[in-house]
Short mmCIF file of C-alpha atoms and ligand atoms in Angstrom, two decimals:
data_model
loop_
_atom_site.label_atom_id
_atom_site.label_comp_id
_atom_site.label_asym_id
_atom_site.label_seq_id
_atom_site.Cartn_x
_atom_site.Cartn_y
_atom_site.Cartn_z
CA MET A 1 91.05 108.94 134.79
CA THR A 2 93.12 108.83 131.52
CA ARG A 3 95.78 111.67 131.47
CA THR A 4 95.77 113.78 128.37
CA THR A 5 99.08 115.53 129.14
CA VAL A 6 102.19 114.73 131.15
CA HIS A 7 104.67 117.19 132.48
CA GLU A 8 108.15 117.15 130.77
CA PRO A 9 110.71 118.64 133.14
CA GLY A 10 113.00 121.38 131.74
CA ARG A 11 116.46 120.35 130.83
CA GLU A 12 119.87 121.43 129.46
CA VAL A 13 120.33 120.42 125.81
CA THR A 14 123.80 119.75 124.42
CA VAL A 15 124.73 122.05 121.67
CA PHE A 16 125.80 119.95 118.55
CA GLY A 17 127.31 122.95 116.77
CA ASP A 18 126.97 126.72 115.99
CA TYR A 19 126.28 127.62 112.32
CA GLU A 20 125.48 130.69 110.36
CA VAL A 21 122.79 128.94 108.36
CA VAL A 22 120.74 125.99 109.56
CA VAL A 23 118.64 124.26 106.95
CA ALA A 24 115.97 121.83 108.05
CA GLY A 25 114.90 119.29 105.18
CA GLY A 26 116.84 117.76 102.28
CA GLY A 27 114.42 117.97 99.38
CA PRO A 28 115.10 120.19 96.33
CA ALA A 29 114.49 123.32 98.28
CA GLY A 30 116.72 122.38 101.15
CA ILE A 31 119.48 121.06 98.85
CA ALA A 32 119.58 124.28 96.84
CA ALA A 33 119.40 126.51 99.97
CA ALA A 34 122.28 124.77 101.69
CA LEU A 35 124.35 124.62 98.41
CA ALA A 36 123.90 128.40 97.88
CA ALA A 37 124.77 129.24 101.46
CA GLY A 38 127.81 126.83 101.53
CA ARG A 39 129.11 128.22 98.30
CA ALA A 40 128.83 131.75 99.60
CA GLY A 41 131.20 130.57 102.43
CA ARG A 42 128.81 130.42 105.14
CA SER A 43 129.00 127.79 107.82
CA THR A 44 125.97 125.73 107.00
CA ILE A 45 124.36 122.61 108.25
CA LEU A 46 121.43 120.70 106.60
CA VAL A 47 119.50 118.28 108.80
CA GLU A 48 117.42 115.50 107.27
CA ARG A 49 115.24 112.88 108.95
CA TYR A 50 116.22 110.10 106.50
CA GLY A 51 119.65 108.82 105.58
CA PHE A 52 119.63 110.46 102.10
CA LEU A 53 118.76 113.64 100.19
CA GLY A 54 116.15 114.34 97.53
CA GLY A 55 113.04 114.78 99.66
CA ALA A 56 109.83 113.43 97.98
CA GLY A 57 112.05 113.12 94.73
CA THR A 58 113.68 110.16 96.34
CA ALA A 59 111.73 109.26 99.57
CA ALA A 60 108.35 109.31 97.87
CA GLY A 61 109.74 107.80 94.65
CA LEU A 62 108.87 110.54 92.17
CA SER A 63 111.87 110.03 89.87
CA THR A 64 110.80 112.90 87.64
CA PHE A 65 111.66 116.59 87.69
CA CYS A 66 108.77 118.70 86.82
CA GLY A 67 108.85 122.59 86.53
CA LEU A 68 112.30 122.69 85.00
CA HIS A 69 110.81 123.62 81.54
CA SER A 70 108.10 125.92 80.19
CA ASN A 71 106.12 125.98 77.07
CA VAL A 72 107.23 129.55 75.86
CA HIS A 73 104.96 130.63 73.02
CA GLY A 74 104.75 127.05 71.92
CA GLU A 75 108.41 126.27 72.25
CA HIS A 76 109.51 123.87 74.95
CA LEU A 77 112.50 125.39 76.75
CA ARG A 78 114.31 124.72 79.98
CA THR A 79 113.67 127.72 82.21
CA THR A 80 114.79 126.72 85.59
CA ARG A 81 118.53 127.23 85.87
CA GLY A 82 121.24 127.83 88.33
CA ILE A 83 122.29 125.32 90.95
CA VAL A 84 120.03 122.78 89.38
CA ASP A 85 122.32 122.73 86.27
CA ASP A 86 125.14 121.52 88.46
CA LEU A 87 122.99 118.85 89.97
CA LEU A 88 121.75 117.66 86.50
CA ASP A 89 125.31 117.66 85.04
CA ARG A 90 126.44 115.32 87.86
CA MET A 91 123.40 113.12 87.46
CA GLY A 92 123.93 113.08 83.66
CA ALA A 93 127.64 112.09 84.14
CA MET A 94 126.27 109.15 86.24
CA ASP A 95 124.01 108.18 83.28
CA GLY A 96 121.15 109.01 85.74
CA LEU A 97 119.02 111.19 83.33
CA ASN A 98 116.47 110.30 80.77
CA GLU A 99 115.90 112.43 77.67
CA PRO A 100 113.25 115.03 78.56
CA HIS A 101 109.81 113.88 77.54
CA LEU A 102 106.52 115.63 76.92
CA SER A 103 104.13 114.97 79.88
CA VAL A 104 100.50 116.03 80.80
CA GLN A 105 98.63 115.89 77.49
CA ASN A 106 101.96 116.35 75.72
CA ARG A 107 101.74 120.03 76.64
CA ILE A 108 104.73 120.36 79.14
CA THR A 109 108.19 118.86 79.42
CA ALA A 110 109.49 116.68 82.39
CA LEU A 111 112.65 114.87 83.01
CA SER A 112 112.84 111.49 84.65
CA TYR A 113 115.99 110.34 86.59
CA ASP A 114 117.47 107.53 88.50
CA ILE A 115 116.81 107.93 92.27
CA SER A 116 120.23 106.59 93.30
CA ALA A 117 122.00 109.21 91.08
CA TYR A 118 119.94 112.00 92.58
CA LYS A 119 120.88 110.93 96.16
CA ILE A 120 124.57 110.67 95.35
CA ALA A 121 124.85 113.73 93.08
CA ALA A 122 123.05 116.03 95.64
CA GLU A 123 125.33 114.94 98.63
CA GLU A 124 128.46 115.24 96.59
CA LEU A 125 127.50 118.82 95.68
CA LEU A 126 126.80 119.74 99.35
CA LEU A 127 129.94 118.13 100.65
CA ALA A 128 132.10 119.84 97.98
CA ALA A 129 130.62 123.23 99.17
CA GLY A 130 131.61 122.44 102.81
CA VAL A 131 128.00 121.89 103.99
CA THR A 132 127.65 119.70 107.07
CA ILE A 133 125.03 117.13 106.35
CA LEU A 134 123.35 115.54 109.46
CA TYR A 135 121.23 112.47 108.53
CA HIS A 136 118.85 110.63 110.72
CA CYS A 137 118.08 113.95 112.48
CA PHE A 138 114.38 114.90 113.08
CA ALA A 139 113.85 118.71 113.83
CA SER A 140 111.38 118.71 116.72
CA ALA A 141 111.28 122.29 118.16
CA VAL A 142 112.88 125.67 118.10
CA LEU A 143 114.26 127.74 120.85
CA MET A 144 113.46 131.54 120.50
CA SER A 145 115.66 134.47 121.76
CA SER A 146 112.64 136.83 121.28
CA ASP A 147 109.01 136.58 120.01
CA VAL A 148 110.33 136.98 116.45
CA GLU A 149 113.82 135.45 116.44
CA ILE A 150 114.90 131.87 116.45
CA SER A 151 118.06 130.97 118.52
CA ALA A 152 118.22 127.33 117.89
CA LEU A 153 116.73 124.39 116.12
CA VAL A 154 116.19 121.31 118.43
CA VAL A 155 116.64 118.01 116.84
CA GLU A 156 116.33 114.45 117.89
CA THR A 157 119.21 112.12 117.03
CA LYS A 158 120.39 108.65 117.92
CA GLU A 159 122.60 110.42 120.38
CA GLY A 160 119.51 112.00 121.88
CA ARG A 161 118.15 115.44 121.81
CA ARG A 162 120.61 118.19 120.46
CA ALA A 163 120.45 122.00 119.64
CA LEU A 164 121.79 123.65 116.56
CA THR A 165 122.31 127.32 117.29
CA GLY A 166 122.34 129.51 114.21
CA ARG A 167 121.85 133.08 112.93
CA LEU A 168 119.55 132.22 110.03
CA PHE A 169 117.28 129.28 109.65
CA VAL A 170 115.77 127.73 106.44
CA ASP A 171 112.52 125.74 106.80
CA ALA A 172 112.59 123.28 103.92
CA THR A 173 110.61 120.62 105.64
CA GLY A 174 107.81 120.70 103.09
CA ASP A 175 105.46 120.95 105.99
CA GLY A 176 106.52 124.28 107.54
CA ASP A 177 107.38 122.52 110.73
CA VAL A 178 110.01 125.12 111.88
CA ALA A 179 107.93 128.06 110.81
CA ALA A 180 104.86 126.69 112.73
CA TRP A 181 106.87 126.00 115.92
CA ALA A 182 108.41 129.57 115.55
CA GLY A 183 104.98 131.13 115.44
CA ALA A 184 104.69 132.22 111.79
CA PRO A 185 101.17 132.25 110.50
CA TYR A 186 100.20 129.50 108.05
CA GLU A 187 97.21 127.93 106.26
CA VAL A 188 96.24 124.34 105.73
CA GLY A 189 94.45 123.21 102.50
CA ASP A 190 91.85 125.42 100.90
CA GLY A 191 90.61 126.78 104.26
CA LYS A 192 88.01 124.04 104.52
CA GLY A 193 90.44 121.47 105.46
CA ASN A 194 90.75 120.04 101.93
CA MET A 195 94.46 119.33 101.09
CA LEU A 196 95.72 117.89 97.82
CA TYR A 197 95.41 114.20 97.97
CA PRO A 198 98.69 112.24 98.60
CA THR A 199 99.90 109.26 96.46
CA THR A 200 102.11 106.28 97.30
CA MET A 201 104.26 105.64 94.26
CA TYR A 202 105.95 102.41 93.17
CA ARG A 203 108.32 101.18 90.49
CA ILE A 204 107.69 98.21 88.32
CA SER A 205 110.64 96.10 86.98
CA GLY A 206 110.80 93.15 84.62
CA VAL A 207 108.85 94.84 81.88
CA GLU A 208 109.47 93.67 78.27
CA PRO A 209 110.00 97.08 76.53
CA SER A 210 109.14 96.09 72.84
CA ALA A 211 105.87 94.40 74.05
CA ALA A 212 105.10 97.22 76.39
CA GLY A 213 105.44 99.87 73.61
CA ASN A 214 103.44 103.10 74.51
CA ALA A 215 101.94 101.45 77.43
CA TRP A 216 101.61 104.88 79.18
CA GLU A 217 98.72 105.46 76.77
CA VAL A 218 97.44 101.95 76.98
CA ILE A 219 97.19 101.57 80.72
CA PRO A 220 94.90 104.53 81.30
CA ARG A 221 92.53 103.16 78.58
CA LEU A 222 92.53 99.62 80.13
CA MET A 223 91.77 100.97 83.40
CA GLU A 224 88.91 103.08 82.11
CA GLU A 225 87.51 100.19 80.24
CA GLU A 226 87.60 98.00 83.36
CA GLU A 227 85.78 100.55 85.26
CA ALA A 228 83.07 100.94 82.62
CA ARG A 229 82.77 97.10 82.23
CA THR A 230 82.78 96.12 85.90
CA GLY A 231 81.84 99.14 87.95
CA ARG A 232 85.11 98.78 89.75
CA ALA A 233 86.70 102.15 90.73
CA PHE A 234 90.53 102.64 90.72
CA PRO A 235 91.86 105.11 93.29
CA ARG A 236 91.91 108.07 90.76
CA LYS A 237 91.54 109.09 87.12
CA LYS A 238 94.63 110.06 85.02
CA PRO A 239 97.12 107.40 86.12
CA ILE A 240 100.66 107.94 85.17
CA VAL A 241 102.69 104.89 84.41
CA ARG A 242 105.89 105.60 82.29
CA PRO A 243 109.33 104.08 81.62
CA GLN A 244 112.49 104.99 83.52
CA ARG A 245 116.04 105.38 82.17
CA ASN A 246 116.16 101.63 81.81
CA PRO A 247 113.00 100.81 79.85
CA THR A 248 112.45 97.51 81.79
CA GLU A 249 111.61 99.62 84.77
CA TRP A 250 108.43 101.92 84.91
CA ARG A 251 107.18 104.22 87.57
CA ALA A 252 103.58 104.17 88.72
CA ASN A 253 101.90 107.32 90.06
CA LEU A 254 98.17 106.40 90.31
CA THR A 255 97.20 105.83 93.82
CA GLN A 256 95.21 108.31 95.95
CA ILE A 257 95.30 107.99 99.77
CA ARG A 258 92.09 108.90 101.50
CA ASN A 259 90.94 108.42 105.10
CA PRO A 260 87.96 106.19 105.52
CA ASP A 261 85.72 109.21 105.39
CA GLY A 262 87.00 110.15 102.09
CA THR A 263 89.15 113.17 103.18
CA PRO A 264 92.86 113.39 102.10
CA VAL A 265 95.31 111.84 104.53
CA SER A 266 97.06 114.62 106.29
CA GLY A 267 100.91 114.57 106.28
CA ILE A 268 100.80 116.45 109.69
CA ASP A 269 98.46 114.12 111.54
CA ALA A 270 100.39 111.20 113.14
CA ARG A 271 97.58 108.67 113.07
CA GLN A 272 96.47 109.48 109.53
CA LEU A 273 100.09 109.36 108.29
CA SER A 274 100.51 105.89 109.72
CA TYR A 275 97.26 104.75 108.21
CA GLY A 276 98.07 106.33 104.95
CA GLU A 277 101.26 104.15 104.58
CA THR A 278 99.36 100.92 104.93
CA GLU A 279 96.51 102.08 102.77
CA GLY A 280 98.99 103.21 100.13
CA ARG A 281 100.71 99.89 99.91
CA ARG A 282 97.35 98.17 99.70
CA GLN A 283 96.51 100.35 96.55
CA CYS A 284 99.92 99.74 95.08
CA TRP A 285 99.39 96.03 95.17
CA GLU A 286 95.81 96.24 93.84
CA THR A 287 96.70 98.45 90.95
CA PHE A 288 99.77 96.59 90.14
CA SER A 289 97.97 93.19 90.08
CA PHE A 290 95.55 94.65 87.48
CA ILE A 291 98.31 96.19 85.28
CA LYS A 292 100.41 93.00 85.34
CA ARG A 293 97.29 90.89 84.32
CA VAL A 294 96.14 92.95 81.37
CA THR A 295 99.02 94.96 79.97
CA PRO A 296 101.09 93.62 77.15
CA GLY A 297 104.81 93.41 78.17
CA PHE A 298 104.01 93.35 81.85
CA GLY A 299 103.38 89.67 82.39
CA ASP A 300 106.68 88.95 84.05
CA ALA A 301 106.78 92.33 85.90
CA TYR A 302 107.13 92.82 89.57
CA ILE A 303 107.15 95.65 92.00
CA VAL A 304 110.82 96.59 92.48
CA GLU A 305 110.06 99.13 95.21
CA ILE A 306 107.20 100.76 96.88
CA ALA A 307 108.49 104.29 97.81
CA PRO A 308 109.75 104.43 101.49
CA GLN A 309 107.19 106.90 102.34
CA ILE A 310 103.68 108.15 101.20
CA GLY A 311 103.98 111.25 98.88
CA ILE A 312 102.51 114.20 100.57
CA ARG A 313 101.60 117.13 98.20
CA GLU A 314 100.45 119.73 100.62
CA THR A 315 100.19 120.46 104.29
CA ARG A 316 101.04 123.84 105.86
CA ARG A 317 101.63 126.70 103.55
CA VAL A 318 103.34 129.55 105.50
CA ILE A 319 102.17 133.04 105.07
CA GLY A 320 104.79 135.24 103.79
CA GLU A 321 105.19 138.84 102.61
CA TYR A 322 103.27 137.80 99.34
CA LEU A 323 100.88 134.95 98.49
CA LEU A 324 101.40 133.45 95.05
CA THR A 325 98.01 132.60 93.68
CA GLU A 326 96.57 130.61 90.69
CA GLU A 327 95.80 133.87 88.98
CA ASP A 328 99.55 134.70 89.02
CA ILE A 329 100.43 131.29 87.69
CA LEU A 330 97.78 131.27 84.84
CA GLY A 331 98.29 134.87 84.01
CA CYS A 332 102.18 134.43 83.83
CA GLY A 333 102.51 137.01 86.62
CA ASP A 334 105.61 139.19 86.67
CA PHE A 335 107.26 140.46 89.92
CA ASP A 336 110.04 143.05 90.67
CA ASP A 337 111.64 140.67 93.14
CA SER A 338 111.79 137.64 90.86
CA ILE A 339 114.01 134.71 91.99
CA GLY A 340 113.24 132.42 89.16
CA VAL A 341 110.29 131.26 87.07
CA ASN A 342 107.74 128.35 87.07
CA GLY A 343 106.12 126.95 83.88
CA TRP A 344 104.31 123.89 85.47
CA PRO A 345 100.56 123.98 85.05
CA VAL A 346 98.16 123.90 88.01
CA GLU A 347 98.01 120.25 88.95
CA ALA A 348 95.29 119.82 91.60
CA HIS A 349 94.99 116.32 93.07
CA VAL A 350 91.17 116.46 93.92
CA GLU A 351 88.97 113.58 95.10
CA GLY A 352 89.26 110.81 92.50
CA ASP A 353 90.92 112.84 89.74
CA VAL A 354 93.67 115.25 88.91
CA ARG A 355 92.61 118.73 87.58
CA PHE A 356 95.31 120.32 85.11
CA VAL A 357 95.11 123.93 84.08
CA PHE A 358 97.47 125.54 81.77
CA THR A 359 98.50 129.03 80.93
CA PRO A 360 96.82 130.27 77.73
CA GLU A 361 97.85 128.55 74.51
CA GLY A 362 100.65 130.58 72.92
CA SER A 363 101.42 132.60 76.08
CA ARG A 364 104.76 133.07 77.56
CA GLY A 365 104.10 129.97 79.71
CA TYR A 366 105.71 130.83 82.94
CA ASN A 367 105.29 133.13 85.94
CA GLN A 368 108.03 134.84 87.82
CA ILE A 369 108.46 133.69 91.51
CA PRO A 370 108.60 136.55 93.91
CA TYR A 371 111.25 136.59 96.62
CA ARG A 372 108.53 137.58 99.16
CA ILE A 373 106.98 134.15 99.14
CA ILE A 374 109.95 132.68 100.93
CA VAL A 375 110.06 135.42 103.63
CA PRO A 376 107.52 134.49 106.36
CA GLN A 377 105.58 137.01 108.29
CA ARG A 378 106.32 137.51 111.93
CA VAL A 379 109.67 135.64 112.22
CA ASP A 380 112.74 137.73 111.45
CA ASN A 381 115.49 135.23 110.85
CA LEU A 382 113.76 132.55 108.88
CA PHE A 383 113.24 131.65 105.27
CA VAL A 384 110.46 129.14 104.27
CA VAL A 385 111.18 127.43 100.97
CA GLY A 386 109.59 124.73 98.78
CA ARG A 387 106.06 123.39 98.97
CA CYS A 388 105.39 125.05 102.18
CA ALA A 389 106.35 128.61 101.00
CA SER A 390 103.76 131.29 100.74
CA MET A 391 101.32 130.23 98.03
CA SER A 392 97.50 129.87 97.92
CA HIS A 393 96.14 126.33 97.83
CA ASP A 394 95.60 126.62 94.01
CA GLY A 395 98.90 128.49 93.44
CA GLN A 396 100.74 125.64 95.37
CA SER A 397 99.06 123.17 93.20
CA SER A 398 101.53 124.42 90.42
CA ALA A 399 104.52 125.93 92.04
CA ARG A 400 105.20 123.01 94.51
CA VAL A 401 107.01 120.89 91.98
CA SER A 402 110.79 120.38 91.92
CA GLY A 403 111.83 123.19 89.60
CA PRO A 404 110.34 126.18 91.60
CA CYS A 405 111.58 124.47 94.78
CA PHE A 406 115.18 124.65 93.50
CA SER A 407 114.80 128.30 92.70
CA MET A 408 113.35 129.18 96.03
CA GLY A 409 116.11 127.32 97.80
CA GLN A 410 118.96 128.99 95.81
CA ALA A 411 117.45 132.41 96.60
CA ALA A 412 117.17 131.59 100.20
CA GLY A 413 120.77 130.49 100.44
CA THR A 414 121.99 133.54 98.48
CA ALA A 415 119.81 135.95 100.40
CA ALA A 416 121.01 134.44 103.63
CA ASP A 417 124.60 135.38 102.71
CA MET A 418 123.47 138.90 101.80
CA ALA A 419 121.41 139.34 104.97
CA LEU A 420 124.42 138.13 107.14
CA SER A 421 126.74 140.52 105.45
CA ALA A 422 124.39 143.48 105.82
CA GLY A 423 123.32 142.69 109.37
CA ALA A 424 119.77 142.83 108.08
CA ALA A 425 116.74 140.62 108.38
CA PRO A 426 115.78 138.71 105.17
CA ARG A 427 112.90 140.87 104.55
CA ALA A 428 115.18 143.97 104.38
CA ILE A 429 117.74 142.97 101.87
CA ASP A 430 118.10 144.64 98.53
CA THR A 431 116.11 142.50 95.99
CA ALA A 432 117.78 144.16 93.10
CA ASP A 433 121.15 143.00 94.45
CA LEU A 434 119.77 139.57 95.01
CA ALA A 435 118.57 139.40 91.37
CA ARG A 436 122.07 140.50 90.23
CA ARG A 437 123.56 137.65 92.36
CA LEU A 438 121.14 135.03 91.12
CA ASP A 439 121.53 136.19 87.54
CA ALA A 440 125.51 135.90 87.81
CA ASP A 441 124.92 132.42 89.27
CA GLY A 442 122.96 131.31 86.18
CA VAL A 443 119.36 131.56 87.34
CA PHE A 444 116.86 132.74 84.69
CA LEU A 445 114.69 135.42 86.23
CA GLY A 446 112.21 135.64 83.57
CA GLU A 447 113.28 138.64 81.57
CA PRO A 448 115.07 137.61 78.35
CA ALA A 449 116.32 141.15 78.05
CA ARG A 450 118.44 140.67 81.07
CA ARG A 451 120.18 137.62 79.79
CA PRO A 452 120.73 137.74 75.99
CA ALA A 453 122.34 134.28 75.92
CA TRP A 454 119.35 132.68 77.77
CA ARG A 455 117.52 131.44 74.62
CA GLU A 456 120.62 129.62 73.32
CA ARG A 457 121.26 128.07 76.69
CA SER A 458 117.71 127.04 77.21
CA ALA A 459 117.58 125.03 74.08
CA ALA A 460 119.88 122.45 75.67
CA THR A 461 118.62 119.89 78.18
C1 FAD F 1 103.11 111.49 94.74
C2 FAD F 1 103.83 112.90 94.34
C3 FAD F 1 104.23 112.92 93.02
C4 FAD F 1 104.89 114.03 92.57
N1 FAD F 1 105.40 114.13 91.32
C5 FAD F 1 106.29 115.03 91.03
C6 FAD F 1 107.02 115.02 89.81
O1 FAD F 1 106.83 114.00 89.12
N2 FAD F 1 107.92 115.90 89.68
C7 FAD F 1 108.19 117.00 90.48
O2 FAD F 1 108.98 117.78 90.27
N3 FAD F 1 107.37 117.08 91.61
C8 FAD F 1 106.37 116.14 91.90
N4 FAD F 1 105.82 116.27 93.01
C9 FAD F 1 106.00 117.43 93.93
C10 FAD F 1 107.41 117.61 94.53
O3 FAD F 1 108.01 116.47 94.61
C11 FAD F 1 107.34 118.21 95.88
O4 FAD F 1 106.47 119.20 95.99
C12 FAD F 1 108.74 118.67 96.11
O5 FAD F 1 109.59 117.59 96.36
C13 FAD F 1 108.82 119.64 97.35
O6 FAD F 1 110.11 119.89 97.63
P1 FAD F 1 110.46 120.47 99.05
O7 FAD F 1 111.95 120.62 99.17
O8 FAD F 1 109.66 121.49 99.45
O9 FAD F 1 109.84 119.22 100.04
P2 FAD F 1 110.20 117.74 100.24
O10 FAD F 1 110.61 117.18 98.84
O11 FAD F 1 109.00 117.15 100.72
O12 FAD F 1 111.45 117.49 101.15
C14 FAD F 1 111.43 117.87 102.48
C15 FAD F 1 112.46 117.15 103.25
O13 FAD F 1 112.42 117.45 104.56
C16 FAD F 1 112.51 116.28 105.38
N5 FAD F 1 111.88 116.70 106.58
C17 FAD F 1 110.60 116.98 106.80
N6 FAD F 1 110.38 117.19 108.07
C18 FAD F 1 111.56 117.06 108.71
C19 FAD F 1 111.89 117.34 110.08
N7 FAD F 1 111.00 117.69 111.04
N8 FAD F 1 113.11 117.24 110.39
C20 FAD F 1 114.09 116.84 109.47
N9 FAD F 1 113.67 116.54 108.15
C21 FAD F 1 112.48 116.79 107.81
C22 FAD F 1 111.91 115.26 104.64
O14 FAD F 1 112.30 113.91 104.97
C23 FAD F 1 112.28 115.62 103.16
O15 FAD F 1 113.55 115.01 102.75
C24 FAD F 1 105.14 115.18 93.47
C25 FAD F 1 104.71 115.02 94.81
C26 FAD F 1 104.09 113.90 95.32
C27 FAD F 1 103.59 113.72 96.64
#
């Protein structure tokens, strides 16, 4: 008879180190959390399964920051501020930033960047703040000192299994791995198992810029015409193919990775993830071959890189003290415990398409992000930041992009410092004090009255 389980004997695990703040995951949320905690003087370690930072922004090849800007009463302003300013300054000094461009029906601003500059700038900032970075380190379990308190994060390294003991933990894995292991409640998808569909991204080089012109408008039209003429179906509607800092290089965000039964590939299912990588590369080659054949300026183009990993938009969303909803996003919701703002529209990757929903024309254009969405229920010494924070399926379709993730991370790192000083749990800290700290550190919290200089600063990139 085939066994379905085997017994793993208990064993002593070597302690790698003891830290005040242990951050799992090096995407935008983890970078900002570790940086804020490190800058506050807390002994901080960030563990990352890859050998570089940036999360989906580098590993999944995004190369664009969304959610840094809002359309405020018709005026495009940068509204995500704070630690991200230091990151952008460094990337800019490396000539690693494009000019901001109007994206999604020309209704919202995004900022594309050079992936290598992001990796280098982020780690330089963390190292300057005294943060220990441990790459090639996969978090695999937690040890609990009680039902509600984590005592150590267990990680797998090339040296073998190690434990990181700590006082406060930050789950920035995107998938809520740490929170799930610690017993925090979470949801997956829309409650019926439907998660946002993933995408494998790739970058095209060797484009002839003058011949390509506005190919970001031409390619979607050519694909539509091909579908109408031949009955062929591309992976999804609304393909995004746009130039990078160097206009000979373009990024392609147009695949949609489905299981054979049509459901989205799950980022927390080992077999599906593996299948998704193969299927993603197949779609990259198929779509690239079409673009190269029909698009002016792309005749000598080639794929310079298929992203190291499939881009996962949504898996677990950990239930916190508040759940940010689509109504909050579209209604420009206000919260007393604001830790920043989000102006990105709802961007739901549904089967075969992308559904965009904006805040009403002429509205303030952003919602505040409440601190309570990064404080999980049940577990006392944990923050959950980034795309796995406490948001509904539809709310997450907006507030999962990089801008809000930076804000959540900065708030977690700052709140960790406050909680440690007060000897209090994260859910018990004074959020008015937190707002004062974030405001002093340059975060725009969403009330212009609080920050008279905000408008002038926001006009800049
Ligand atoms: C295809 C695609 C295109 C997108 N396009 C854009 C865009 O153009 N602009 C934009 O702003 N946003 C975009 N997004 C959304 C955005 O990138 C993500 O939602 C955002 O990166 C989430 O940040 P995060 O820090 O929460 O998680 P992630 O960026 O996913 O980072 C999580 C990090 O944790 C690490 N990790 C995970 N599990 C473990 C573990 N167990 N142990 C150790 N390390 C672990 C991962 O390797 C990763 O580095 C896109 C997403 C996808 C998938």
